[in-house]
Amino acid sequence: MVRSNITSMPYQSESTMIHQDSSAYLLVVPVASYRTGPQQFAVEGPFLEHLILLKEKLGALGNNMVLVAPNMSQQSYEARKHGMVVVEEALQGIRFCAVFPTDLSTTGYWKRLPGIFVELKKEIRNAAVVHAGPSVLYYPFEFLALAIGRYYGKITISVTDIDHRETARMNLTTGKWSRKQYLVTRLLHDSWRHLQHLIAAKYFSLVMLKGTEMVRAYGKNRTNVKYILDAAFNQSHVIGEEQAQGKIAALSNPANPVELVYFGRLVEYKGIEHMLHAVHIALSKGANVRLHVIGDGPQRKDIEQCADGLDLGKSLVMHGEIPFGAGLFSKLYAMHVLLAAPLSQDTPRSALDAMASAQSIIAYDTYYYRELAEQGAPISLVPWLNKEAMGEKIVELAANRHSLIANVPRAIEFASKNTQEIWLERRVGWVLSL
């Protein structure tokens, strides 16, 4: 755990401190935080950086920001505090309103819903903007805030960062879900998500959707519905000329292995074991490659056992978790190809981080990677769930390094047009135009 040293509009008098009676910018999100003191709280470091940048771009509208979110348990906080930052509320101009604990059961949540409603209503009545998104069926939290905001005539901003419409089918196909789970999700959960997006597009001030297919489905030529990318990297993270030339030099020497990488949470739906099998196939065909796995999570032991079974040996390097920031990007600059094998719908920021570090991508053909490829990102698509095709594509790229070298400037160009600053500037412009 560290204390934030990012200062944004430090208060000079009592009048500039955050009060509930000030016109606030409310962010209602499921990102759990932890109350560490009467006027301080802890939040994930990258998320705080995003909030600080958002405040800066919003200008006066962002002076008083309120983070309305669940409060994580002390046990969860102790396990995760190394990656969290303590925020001084008055100094940063961000107040944390904890509306319910993260360890609340579904029944417990519904019992507390009247109190949650009252708390949301109190905050929203004194707000200028309510910024949230769709809710899961059994925890109607974020969408409830937007509905209250609409009732009180506030500016309402809805953000959706993943298109779940194909998730049920994908989970049924992989065997993760039973036919019953599939039907329940399609009839209840998907219908609820669909209804929320229909309402949002018709009634909310601004609706931002991560996916052109969603914009086509719900936008219907409405000017309040916008396509977004949600980059986490900023301009300072984009690889420099010297590092890019070093990458090209390494790729130009056939004695050097092509460095493949996955970075992120080690969870089943990311398809990391599919990547291991694909690398095994590529190695068996003589490809000079090495896979790096950066991150931690519940599937770590399964991944290690799978690697042992495939006898990957030194062709697999497990790095553990590296916090997002300069340290992570210094590792990524040395990598050449990001592997992406999502088993269900996924829109990870890692794809954009790979562009910032001048990598190519080999990905299963899902809509997110297909859209990025259509926008100019150097992505090679292979059929979904086809480990053999991914292995063959690794062999192909490893044997034709000129294509990887040609992709370096392409990736840099894509990243330079899609930094966090650029997208926040665009999003804030839409907000301020309201």
PDB file of N, CA and C in Angstrom, residues 108-202:
ATOM      1  N   GLY A 108     -28.803 -10.725   1.293  1.00  0.00           N
ATOM      2  CA  GLY A 108     -28.409  -9.598   2.133  1.00  0.00           C
ATOM      3  C   GLY A 108     -28.481  -8.281   1.382  1.00  0.00           C
ATOM      4  N   TYR A 109     -28.104  -8.321   0.090  1.00  0.00           N
ATOM      5  CA  TYR A 109     -28.168  -7.104  -0.709  1.00  0.00           C
ATOM      6  C   TYR A 109     -29.606  -6.616  -0.844  1.00  0.00           C
ATOM      7  N   TRP A 110     -30.526  -7.531  -1.149  1.00  0.00           N
ATOM      8  CA  TRP A 110     -31.914  -7.120  -1.347  1.00  0.00           C
ATOM      9  C   TRP A 110     -32.548  -6.641  -0.044  1.00  0.00           C
ATOM     10  N   LYS A 111     -32.107  -7.180   1.068  1.00  0.00           N
ATOM     11  CA  LYS A 111     -32.604  -6.684   2.354  1.00  0.00           C
ATOM     12  C   LYS A 111     -32.136  -5.257   2.603  1.00  0.00           C
ATOM     13  N   ARG A 112     -30.950  -4.938   2.121  1.00  0.00           N
ATOM     14  CA  ARG A 112     -30.393  -3.604   2.334  1.00  0.00           C
ATOM     15  C   ARG A 112     -30.731  -2.636   1.212  1.00  0.00           C
ATOM     16  N   LEU A 113     -31.432  -3.117   0.191  1.00  0.00           N
ATOM     17  CA  LEU A 113     -31.709  -2.275  -0.959  1.00  0.00           C
ATOM     18  C   LEU A 113     -32.437  -0.972  -0.608  1.00  0.00           C
ATOM     19  N   PRO A 114     -33.437  -0.989   0.295  1.00  0.00           N
ATOM     20  CA  PRO A 114     -34.073   0.299   0.650  1.00  0.00           C
ATOM     21  C   PRO A 114     -33.065   1.310   1.185  1.00  0.00           C
ATOM     22  N   GLY A 115     -32.135   0.857   2.032  1.00  0.00           N
ATOM     23  CA  GLY A 115     -31.109   1.756   2.558  1.00  0.00           C
ATOM     24  C   GLY A 115     -30.148   2.220   1.472  1.00  0.00           C
ATOM     25  N   ILE A 116     -29.816   1.313   0.550  1.00  0.00           N
ATOM     26  CA  ILE A 116     -28.945   1.673  -0.582  1.00  0.00           C
ATOM     27  C   ILE A 116     -29.637   2.725  -1.447  1.00  0.00           C
ATOM     28  N   PHE A 117     -30.937   2.532  -1.667  1.00  0.00           N
ATOM     29  CA  PHE A 117     -31.713   3.492  -2.458  1.00  0.00           C
ATOM     30  C   PHE A 117     -31.699   4.879  -1.808  1.00  0.00           C
ATOM     31  N   VAL A 118     -31.894   4.920  -0.503  1.00  0.00           N
ATOM     32  CA  VAL A 118     -31.904   6.197   0.211  1.00  0.00           C
ATOM     33  C   VAL A 118     -30.535   6.879   0.105  1.00  0.00           C
ATOM     34  N   GLU A 119     -29.459   6.097   0.257  1.00  0.00           N
ATOM     35  CA  GLU A 119     -28.105   6.658   0.180  1.00  0.00           C
ATOM     36  C   GLU A 119     -27.808   7.199  -1.223  1.00  0.00           C
ATOM     37  N   LEU A 120     -28.186   6.429  -2.224  1.00  0.00           N
ATOM     38  CA  LEU A 120     -27.984   6.890  -3.599  1.00  0.00           C
ATOM     39  C   LEU A 120     -28.786   8.158  -3.872  1.00  0.00           C
ATOM     40  N   LYS A 121     -30.026   8.177  -3.422  1.00  0.00           N
ATOM     41  CA  LYS A 121     -30.882   9.333  -3.648  1.00  0.00           C
ATOM     42  C   LYS A 121     -30.305  10.586  -3.010  1.00  0.00           C
ATOM     43  N   LYS A 122     -29.765  10.445  -1.800  1.00  0.00           N
ATOM     44  CA  LYS A 122     -29.175  11.587  -1.094  1.00  0.00           C
ATOM     45  C   LYS A 122     -27.991  12.147  -1.871  1.00  0.00           C
ATOM     46  N   GLU A 123     -27.141  11.259  -2.382  1.00  0.00           N
ATOM     47  CA  GLU A 123     -25.979  11.713  -3.139  1.00  0.00           C
ATOM     48  C   GLU A 123     -26.383  12.331  -4.472  1.00  0.00           C
ATOM     49  N   ILE A 124     -27.326  11.689  -5.145  1.00  0.00           N
ATOM     50  CA  ILE A 124     -27.686  12.112  -6.496  1.00  0.00           C
ATOM     51  C   ILE A 124     -28.415  13.447  -6.493  1.00  0.00           C
ATOM     52  N   ARG A 125     -29.225  13.721  -5.485  1.00  0.00           N
ATOM     53  CA  ARG A 125     -29.962  14.985  -5.443  1.00  0.00           C
ATOM     54  C   ARG A 125     -29.019  16.177  -5.413  1.00  0.00           C
ATOM     55  N   ASN A 126     -27.814  15.987  -4.890  1.00  0.00           N
ATOM     56  CA  ASN A 126     -26.844  17.073  -4.788  1.00  0.00           C
ATOM     57  C   ASN A 126     -25.759  17.000  -5.862  1.00  0.00           C
ATOM     58  N   ALA A 127     -25.992  16.180  -6.890  1.00  0.00           N
ATOM     59  CA  ALA A 127     -24.983  15.979  -7.929  1.00  0.00           C
ATOM     60  C   ALA A 127     -25.361  16.726  -9.207  1.00  0.00           C
ATOM     61  N   ALA A 128     -24.361  16.990 -10.020  1.00  0.00           N
ATOM     62  CA  ALA A 128     -24.602  17.539 -11.354  1.00  0.00           C
ATOM     63  C   ALA A 128     -24.637  16.417 -12.389  1.00  0.00           C
ATOM     64  N   VAL A 129     -23.785  15.402 -12.176  1.00  0.00           N
ATOM     65  CA  VAL A 129     -23.625  14.317 -13.145  1.00  0.00           C
ATOM     66  C   VAL A 129     -23.653  12.984 -12.415  1.00  0.00           C
ATOM     67  N   VAL A 130     -24.349  12.014 -12.995  1.00  0.00           N
ATOM     68  CA  VAL A 130     -24.319  10.631 -12.504  1.00  0.00           C
ATOM     69  C   VAL A 130     -23.701   9.781 -13.606  1.00  0.00           C
ATOM     70  N   HIS A 131     -22.557   9.181 -13.298  1.00  0.00           N
ATOM     71  CA  HIS A 131     -21.761   8.409 -14.263  1.00  0.00           C
ATOM     72  C   HIS A 131     -21.732   6.966 -13.764  1.00  0.00           C
ATOM     73  N   ALA A 132     -22.365   6.054 -14.495  1.00  0.00           N
ATOM     74  CA  ALA A 132     -22.446   4.657 -14.045  1.00  0.00           C
ATOM     75  C   ALA A 132     -22.579   3.760 -15.268  1.00  0.00           C
ATOM     76  N   GLY A 133     -23.291   2.642 -15.136  1.00  0.00           N
ATOM     77  CA  GLY A 133     -23.447   1.707 -16.234  1.00  0.00           C
ATOM     78  C   GLY A 133     -24.492   0.670 -15.899  1.00  0.00           C
ATOM     79  N   PRO A 134     -24.666  -0.341 -16.744  1.00  0.00           N
ATOM     80  CA  PRO A 134     -25.633  -1.401 -16.466  1.00  0.00           C
ATOM     81  C   PRO A 134     -25.241  -2.188 -15.218  1.00  0.00           C
ATOM     82  N   SER A 135     -26.232  -2.813 -14.600  1.00  0.00           N
ATOM     83  CA  SER A 135     -26.019  -3.628 -13.405  1.00  0.00           C
ATOM     84  C   SER A 135     -26.269  -5.098 -13.722  1.00  0.00           C
ATOM     85  N   VAL A 136     -25.665  -5.976 -12.939  1.00  0.00           N
ATOM     86  CA  VAL A 136     -26.018  -7.387 -13.023  1.00  0.00           C
ATOM     87  C   VAL A 136     -27.398  -7.563 -12.404  1.00  0.00           C
ATOM     88  N   LEU A 137     -28.075  -8.618 -12.782  1.00  0.00           N
ATOM     89  CA  LEU A 137     -29.486  -8.791 -12.437  1.00  0.00           C
ATOM     90  C   LEU A 137     -29.748  -8.750 -10.933  1.00  0.00           C
ATOM     91  N   TYR A 138     -28.923  -9.437 -10.157  1.00  0.00           N
ATOM     92  CA  TYR A 138     -29.221  -9.588  -8.736  1.00  0.00           C
ATOM     93  C   TYR A 138     -28.677  -8.460  -7.870  1.00  0.00           C
ATOM     94  N   TYR A 139     -27.902  -7.553  -8.455  1.00  0.00           N
ATOM     95  CA  TYR A 139     -27.348  -6.417  -7.705  1.00  0.00           C
ATOM     96  C   TYR A 139     -27.596  -5.124  -8.492  1.00  0.00           C
ATOM     97  N   PRO A 140     -28.841  -4.665  -8.571  1.00  0.00           N
ATOM     98  CA  PRO A 140     -29.164  -3.468  -9.364  1.00  0.00           C
ATOM     99  C   PRO A 140     -28.689  -2.195  -8.674  1.00  0.00           C
ATOM    100  N   PHE A 141     -27.429  -1.917  -8.866  1.00  0.00           N
ATOM    101  CA  PHE A 141     -26.769  -0.832  -8.132  1.00  0.00           C
ATOM    102  C   PHE A 141     -26.469   0.349  -9.052  1.00  0.00           C
ATOM    103  N   GLU A 142     -25.625   0.145 -10.059  1.00  0.00           N
ATOM    104  CA  GLU A 142     -25.239   1.238 -10.937  1.00  0.00           C
ATOM    105  C   GLU A 142     -26.425   1.765 -11.761  1.00  0.00           C
ATOM    106  N   PHE A 143     -27.217   0.845 -12.324  1.00  0.00           N
ATOM    107  CA  PHE A 143     -28.340   1.278 -13.152  1.00  0.00           C
ATOM    108  C   PHE A 143     -29.408   1.973 -12.315  1.00  0.00           C
ATOM    109  N   LEU A 144     -29.554   1.539 -11.077  1.00  0.00           N
ATOM    110  CA  LEU A 144     -30.485   2.204 -10.160  1.00  0.00           C
ATOM    111  C   LEU A 144     -30.085   3.666  -9.981  1.00  0.00           C
ATOM    112  N   ALA A 145     -28.790   3.916  -9.858  1.00  0.00           N
ATOM    113  CA  ALA A 145     -28.303   5.292  -9.703  1.00  0.00           C
ATOM    114  C   ALA A 145     -28.629   6.122 -10.947  1.00  0.00           C
ATOM    115  N   LEU A 146     -28.464   5.532 -12.115  1.00  0.00           N
ATOM    116  CA  LEU A 146     -28.777   6.258 -13.350  1.00  0.00           C
ATOM    117  C   LEU A 146     -30.273   6.573 -13.441  1.00  0.00           C
ATOM    118  N   ALA A 147     -31.104   5.616 -13.031  1.00  0.00           N
ATOM    119  CA  ALA A 147     -32.554   5.843 -13.063  1.00  0.00           C
ATOM    120  C   ALA A 147     -32.946   6.976 -12.119  1.00  0.00           C
ATOM    121  N   ILE A 148     -32.353   6.987 -10.923  1.00  0.00           N
ATOM    122  CA  ILE A 148     -32.624   8.074  -9.978  1.00  0.00           C
ATOM    123  C   ILE A 148     -32.138   9.402 -10.547  1.00  0.00           C
ATOM    124  N   GLY A 149     -30.963   9.369 -11.154  1.00  0.00           N
ATOM    125  CA  GLY A 149     -30.422  10.579 -11.764  1.00  0.00           C
ATOM    126  C   GLY A 149     -31.323  11.115 -12.860  1.00  0.00           C
ATOM    127  N   ARG A 150     -31.839  10.242 -13.682  1.00  0.00           N
ATOM    128  CA  ARG A 150     -32.773  10.654 -14.736  1.00  0.00           C
ATOM    129  C   ARG A 150     -34.027  11.277 -14.117  1.00  0.00           C
ATOM    130  N   TYR A 151     -34.538  10.684 -13.045  1.00  0.00           N
ATOM    131  CA  TYR A 151     -35.734  11.198 -12.380  1.00  0.00           C
ATOM    132  C   TYR A 151     -35.517  12.625 -11.879  1.00  0.00           C
ATOM    133  N   TYR A 152     -34.319  12.899 -11.362  1.00  0.00           N
ATOM    134  CA  TYR A 152     -34.029  14.227 -10.817  1.00  0.00           C
ATOM    135  C   TYR A 152     -33.475  15.189 -11.876  1.00  0.00           C
ATOM    136  N   GLY A 153     -33.464  14.768 -13.120  1.00  0.00           N
ATOM    137  CA  GLY A 153     -33.046  15.658 -14.190  1.00  0.00           C
ATOM    138  C   GLY A 153     -31.557  15.917 -14.251  1.00  0.00           C
ATOM    139  N   LYS A 154     -30.748  14.986 -13.761  1.00  0.00           N
ATOM    140  CA  LYS A 154     -29.296  15.148 -13.800  1.00  0.00           C
ATOM    141  C   LYS A 154     -28.743  14.699 -15.151  1.00  0.00           C
ATOM    142  N   ILE A 155     -27.530  15.094 -15.439  1.00  0.00           N
ATOM    143  CA  ILE A 155     -26.826  14.538 -16.595  1.00  0.00           C
ATOM    144  C   ILE A 155     -26.494  13.085 -16.272  1.00  0.00           C
ATOM    145  N   THR A 156     -26.932  12.167 -17.107  1.00  0.00           N
ATOM    146  CA  THR A 156     -26.737  10.737 -16.849  1.00  0.00           C
ATOM    147  C   THR A 156     -25.827  10.149 -17.924  1.00  0.00           C
ATOM    148  N   ILE A 157     -24.760   9.507 -17.483  1.00  0.00           N
ATOM    149  CA  ILE A 157     -23.765   8.935 -18.386  1.00  0.00           C
ATOM    150  C   ILE A 157     -23.654   7.435 -18.106  1.00  0.00           C
ATOM    151  N   SER A 158     -23.961   6.640 -19.111  1.00  0.00           N
ATOM    152  CA  SER A 158     -23.890   5.184 -18.974  1.00  0.00           C
ATOM    153  C   SER A 158     -22.735   4.649 -19.817  1.00  0.00           C
ATOM    154  N   VAL A 159     -21.902   3.809 -19.205  1.00  0.00           N
ATOM    155  CA  VAL A 159     -20.734   3.239 -19.889  1.00  0.00           C
ATOM    156  C   VAL A 159     -20.803   1.714 -19.824  1.00  0.00           C
ATOM    157  N   THR A 160     -20.660   1.069 -20.973  1.00  0.00           N
ATOM    158  CA  THR A 160     -20.593  -0.395 -21.046  1.00  0.00           C
ATOM    159  C   THR A 160     -19.277  -0.783 -21.683  1.00  0.00           C
ATOM    160  N   ASP A 161     -18.451  -1.539 -20.949  1.00  0.00           N
ATOM    161  CA  ASP A 161     -17.114  -1.843 -21.472  1.00  0.00           C
ATOM    162  C   ASP A 161     -16.960  -3.272 -21.962  1.00  0.00           C
ATOM    163  N   ILE A 162     -18.066  -4.018 -22.062  1.00  0.00           N
ATOM    164  CA  ILE A 162     -17.986  -5.362 -22.644  1.00  0.00           C
ATOM    165  C   ILE A 162     -19.356  -5.765 -23.178  1.00  0.00           C
ATOM    166  N   ASP A 163     -19.366  -6.414 -24.314  1.00  0.00           N
ATOM    167  CA  ASP A 163     -20.591  -6.887 -24.957  1.00  0.00           C
ATOM    168  C   ASP A 163     -20.774  -8.357 -24.593  1.00  0.00           C
ATOM    169  N   HIS A 164     -21.751  -8.632 -23.720  1.00  0.00           N
ATOM    170  CA  HIS A 164     -21.938  -9.994 -23.219  1.00  0.00           C
ATOM    171  C   HIS A 164     -22.926 -10.811 -24.047  1.00  0.00           C
ATOM    172  N   ARG A 165     -23.372 -10.307 -25.172  1.00  0.00           N
ATOM    173  CA  ARG A 165     -24.467 -10.986 -25.864  1.00  0.00           C
ATOM    174  C   ARG A 165     -24.102 -12.379 -26.367  1.00  0.00           C
ATOM    175  N   GLU A 166     -22.821 -12.645 -26.590  1.00  0.00           N
ATOM    176  CA  GLU A 166     -22.397 -13.964 -27.066  1.00  0.00           C
ATOM    177  C   GLU A 166     -21.817 -14.830 -25.944  1.00  0.00           C
ATOM    178  N   THR A 167     -21.749 -14.296 -24.738  1.00  0.00           N
ATOM    179  CA  THR A 167     -21.085 -15.009 -23.647  1.00  0.00           C
ATOM    180  C   THR A 167     -21.756 -16.335 -23.333  1.00  0.00           C
ATOM    181  N   ALA A 168     -23.081 -16.357 -23.258  1.00  0.00           N
ATOM    182  CA  ALA A 168     -23.797 -17.598 -22.914  1.00  0.00           C
ATOM    183  C   ALA A 168     -23.516 -18.690 -23.934  1.00  0.00           C
ATOM    184  N   ARG A 169     -23.592 -18.331 -25.225  1.00  0.00           N
ATOM    185  CA  ARG A 169     -23.322 -19.327 -26.274  1.00  0.00           C
ATOM    186  C   ARG A 169     -21.898 -19.854 -26.172  1.00  0.00           C
ATOM    187  N   MET A 170     -20.947 -18.943 -25.914  1.00  0.00           N
ATOM    188  CA  MET A 170     -19.552 -19.352 -25.838  1.00  0.00           C
ATOM    189  C   MET A 170     -19.319 -20.274 -24.647  1.00  0.00           C
ATOM    190  N   ASN A 171     -19.925 -19.962 -23.508  1.00  0.00           N
ATOM    191  CA  ASN A 171     -19.749 -20.804 -22.321  1.00  0.00           C
ATOM    192  C   ASN A 171     -20.414 -22.166 -22.482  1.00  0.00           C
ATOM    193  N   LEU A 172     -21.505 -22.214 -23.224  1.00  0.00           N
ATOM    194  CA  LEU A 172     -22.137 -23.501 -23.521  1.00  0.00           C
ATOM    195  C   LEU A 172     -21.246 -24.318 -24.445  1.00  0.00           C
ATOM    196  N   THR A 173     -20.677 -23.689 -25.439  1.00  0.00           N
ATOM    197  CA  THR A 173     -19.821 -24.380 -26.406  1.00  0.00           C
ATOM    198  C   THR A 173     -18.575 -24.962 -25.746  1.00  0.00           C
ATOM    199  N   THR A 174     -17.974 -24.217 -24.828  1.00  0.00           N
ATOM    200  CA  THR A 174     -16.760 -24.711 -24.169  1.00  0.00           C
ATOM    201  C   THR A 174     -17.057 -25.747 -23.092  1.00  0.00           C
ATOM    202  N   GLY A 175     -18.334 -25.917 -22.730  1.00  0.00           N
ATOM    203  CA  GLY A 175     -18.691 -26.866 -21.683  1.00  0.00           C
ATOM    204  C   GLY A 175     -18.636 -26.286 -20.289  1.00  0.00           C
ATOM    205  N   LYS A 176     -18.335 -25.014 -20.187  1.00  0.00           N
ATOM    206  CA  LYS A 176     -18.278 -24.388 -18.863  1.00  0.00           C
ATOM    207  C   LYS A 176     -19.659 -24.313 -18.238  1.00  0.00           C
ATOM    208  N   TRP A 177     -20.676 -24.102 -19.069  1.00  0.00           N
ATOM    209  CA  TRP A 177     -22.044 -23.997 -18.587  1.00  0.00           C
ATOM    210  C   TRP A 177     -22.880 -25.167 -19.079  1.00  0.00           C
ATOM    211  N   SER A 178     -23.843 -25.529 -18.254  1.00  0.00           N
ATOM    212  CA  SER A 178     -24.824 -26.532 -18.645  1.00  0.00           C
ATOM    213  C   SER A 178     -25.898 -25.878 -19.511  1.00  0.00           C
ATOM    214  N   ARG A 179     -26.734 -26.717 -20.107  1.00  0.00           N
ATOM    215  CA  ARG A 179     -27.840 -26.184 -20.900  1.00  0.00           C
ATOM    216  C   ARG A 179     -28.767 -25.324 -20.032  1.00  0.00           C
ATOM    217  N   LYS A 180     -28.953 -25.732 -18.762  1.00  0.00           N
ATOM    218  CA  LYS A 180     -29.810 -24.963 -17.851  1.00  0.00           C
ATOM    219  C   LYS A 180     -29.219 -23.575 -17.598  1.00  0.00           C
ATOM    220  N   GLN A 181     -27.911 -23.528 -17.315  1.00  0.00           N
ATOM    221  CA  GLN A 181     -27.267 -22.232 -17.088  1.00  0.00           C
ATOM    222  C   GLN A 181     -27.377 -21.341 -18.316  1.00  0.00           C
ATOM    223  N   TYR A 182     -27.218 -21.955 -19.484  1.00  0.00           N
ATOM    224  CA  TYR A 182     -27.328 -21.208 -20.727  1.00  0.00           C
ATOM    225  C   TYR A 182     -28.716 -20.589 -20.872  1.00  0.00           C
ATOM    226  N   LEU A 183     -29.762 -21.401 -20.647  1.00  0.00           N
ATOM    227  CA  LEU A 183     -31.134 -20.925 -20.820  1.00  0.00           C
ATOM    228  C   LEU A 183     -31.485 -19.849 -19.798  1.00  0.00           C
ATOM    229  N   VAL A 184     -31.054 -20.041 -18.548  1.00  0.00           N
ATOM    230  CA  VAL A 184     -31.334 -19.046 -17.509  1.00  0.00           C
ATOM    231  C   VAL A 184     -30.678 -17.716 -17.864  1.00  0.00           C
ATOM    232  N   THR A 185     -29.437 -17.784 -18.344  1.00  0.00           N
ATOM    233  CA  THR A 185     -28.729 -16.555 -18.707  1.00  0.00           C
ATOM    234  C   THR A 185     -29.389 -15.864 -19.895  1.00  0.00           C
ATOM    235  N   ARG A 186     -29.731 -16.644 -20.914  1.00  0.00           N
ATOM    236  CA  ARG A 186     -30.348 -16.041 -22.103  1.00  0.00           C
ATOM    237  C   ARG A 186     -31.708 -15.429 -21.770  1.00  0.00           C
ATOM    238  N   LEU A 187     -32.516 -16.131 -20.964  1.00  0.00           N
ATOM    239  CA  LEU A 187     -33.872 -15.660 -20.673  1.00  0.00           C
ATOM    240  C   LEU A 187     -33.889 -14.518 -19.661  1.00  0.00           C
ATOM    241  N   LEU A 188     -33.033 -14.593 -18.639  1.00  0.00           N
ATOM    242  CA  LEU A 188     -33.084 -13.609 -17.555  1.00  0.00           C
ATOM    243  C   LEU A 188     -31.981 -12.561 -17.664  1.00  0.00           C
ATOM    244  N   HIS A 189     -30.733 -13.000 -17.541  1.00  0.00           N
ATOM    245  CA  HIS A 189     -29.620 -12.051 -17.453  1.00  0.00           C
ATOM    246  C   HIS A 189     -29.432 -11.268 -18.755  1.00  0.00           C
ATOM    247  N   ASP A 190     -29.444 -11.969 -19.891  1.00  0.00           N
ATOM    248  CA  ASP A 190     -29.265 -11.270 -21.163  1.00  0.00           C
ATOM    249  C   ASP A 190     -30.444 -10.349 -21.457  1.00  0.00           C
ATOM    250  N   SER A 191     -31.643 -10.793 -21.098  1.00  0.00           N
ATOM    251  CA  SER A 191     -32.823  -9.943 -21.308  1.00  0.00           C
ATOM    252  C   SER A 191     -32.729  -8.682 -20.452  1.00  0.00           C
ATOM    253  N   TRP A 192     -32.250  -8.827 -19.233  1.00  0.00           N
ATOM    254  CA  TRP A 192     -32.088  -7.679 -18.342  1.00  0.00           C
ATOM    255  C   TRP A 192     -31.041  -6.707 -18.901  1.00  0.00           C
ATOM    256  N   ARG A 193     -29.926  -7.248 -19.378  1.00  0.00           N
ATOM    257  CA  ARG A 193     -28.900  -6.375 -19.976  1.00  0.00           C
ATOM    258  C   ARG A 193     -29.444  -5.653 -21.209  1.00  0.00           C
ATOM    259  N   HIS A 194     -30.171  -6.393 -22.036  1.00  0.00           N
ATOM    260  CA  HIS A 194     -30.741  -5.810 -23.253  1.00  0.00           C
ATOM    261  C   HIS A 194     -31.706  -4.677 -22.901  1.00  0.00           C
ATOM    262  N   LEU A 195     -32.553  -4.903 -21.916  1.00  0.00           N
ATOM    263  CA  LEU A 195     -33.512  -3.883 -21.495  1.00  0.00           C
ATOM    264  C   LEU A 195     -32.793  -2.633 -20.990  1.00  0.00           C
ATOM    265  N   GLN A 196     -31.739  -2.828 -20.199  1.00  0.00           N
ATOM    266  CA  GLN A 196     -30.991  -1.678 -19.685  1.00  0.00           C
ATOM    267  C   GLN A 196     -30.400  -0.848 -20.814  1.00  0.00           C
ATOM    268  N   HIS A 197     -29.860  -1.513 -21.827  1.00  0.00           N
ATOM    269  CA  HIS A 197     -29.258  -0.776 -22.938  1.00  0.00           C
ATOM    270  C   HIS A 197     -30.314  -0.053 -23.781  1.00  0.00           C
ATOM    271  N   LEU A 198     -31.480  -0.660 -23.932  1.00  0.00           N
ATOM    272  CA  LEU A 198     -32.558   0.018 -24.643  1.00  0.00           C
ATOM    273  C   LEU A 198     -32.993   1.282 -23.901  1.00  0.00           C
ATOM    274  N   ILE A 199     -33.150   1.158 -22.577  1.00  0.00           N
ATOM    275  CA  ILE A 199     -33.551   2.306 -21.752  1.00  0.00           C
ATOM    276  C   ILE A 199     -32.467   3.375 -21.775  1.00  0.00           C
ATOM    277  N   ALA A 200     -31.216   2.939 -21.630  1.00  0.00           N
ATOM    278  CA  ALA A 200     -30.101   3.888 -21.597  1.00  0.00           C
ATOM    279  C   ALA A 200     -30.045   4.702 -22.880  1.00  0.00           C
ATOM    280  N   ALA A 201     -30.121   4.023 -24.025  1.00  0.00           N
ATOM    281  CA  ALA A 201     -30.019   4.721 -25.307  1.00  0.00           C
ATOM    282  C   ALA A 201     -31.156   5.709 -25.511  1.00  0.00           C
ATOM    283  N   LYS A 202     -32.328   5.397 -24.985  1.00  0.00           N
ATOM    284  CA  LYS A 202     -33.499   6.248 -25.195  1.00  0.00           C
ATOM    285  C   LYS A 202     -33.569   7.413 -24.209  1.00  0.00           C
TER     286      LYS A 202
END
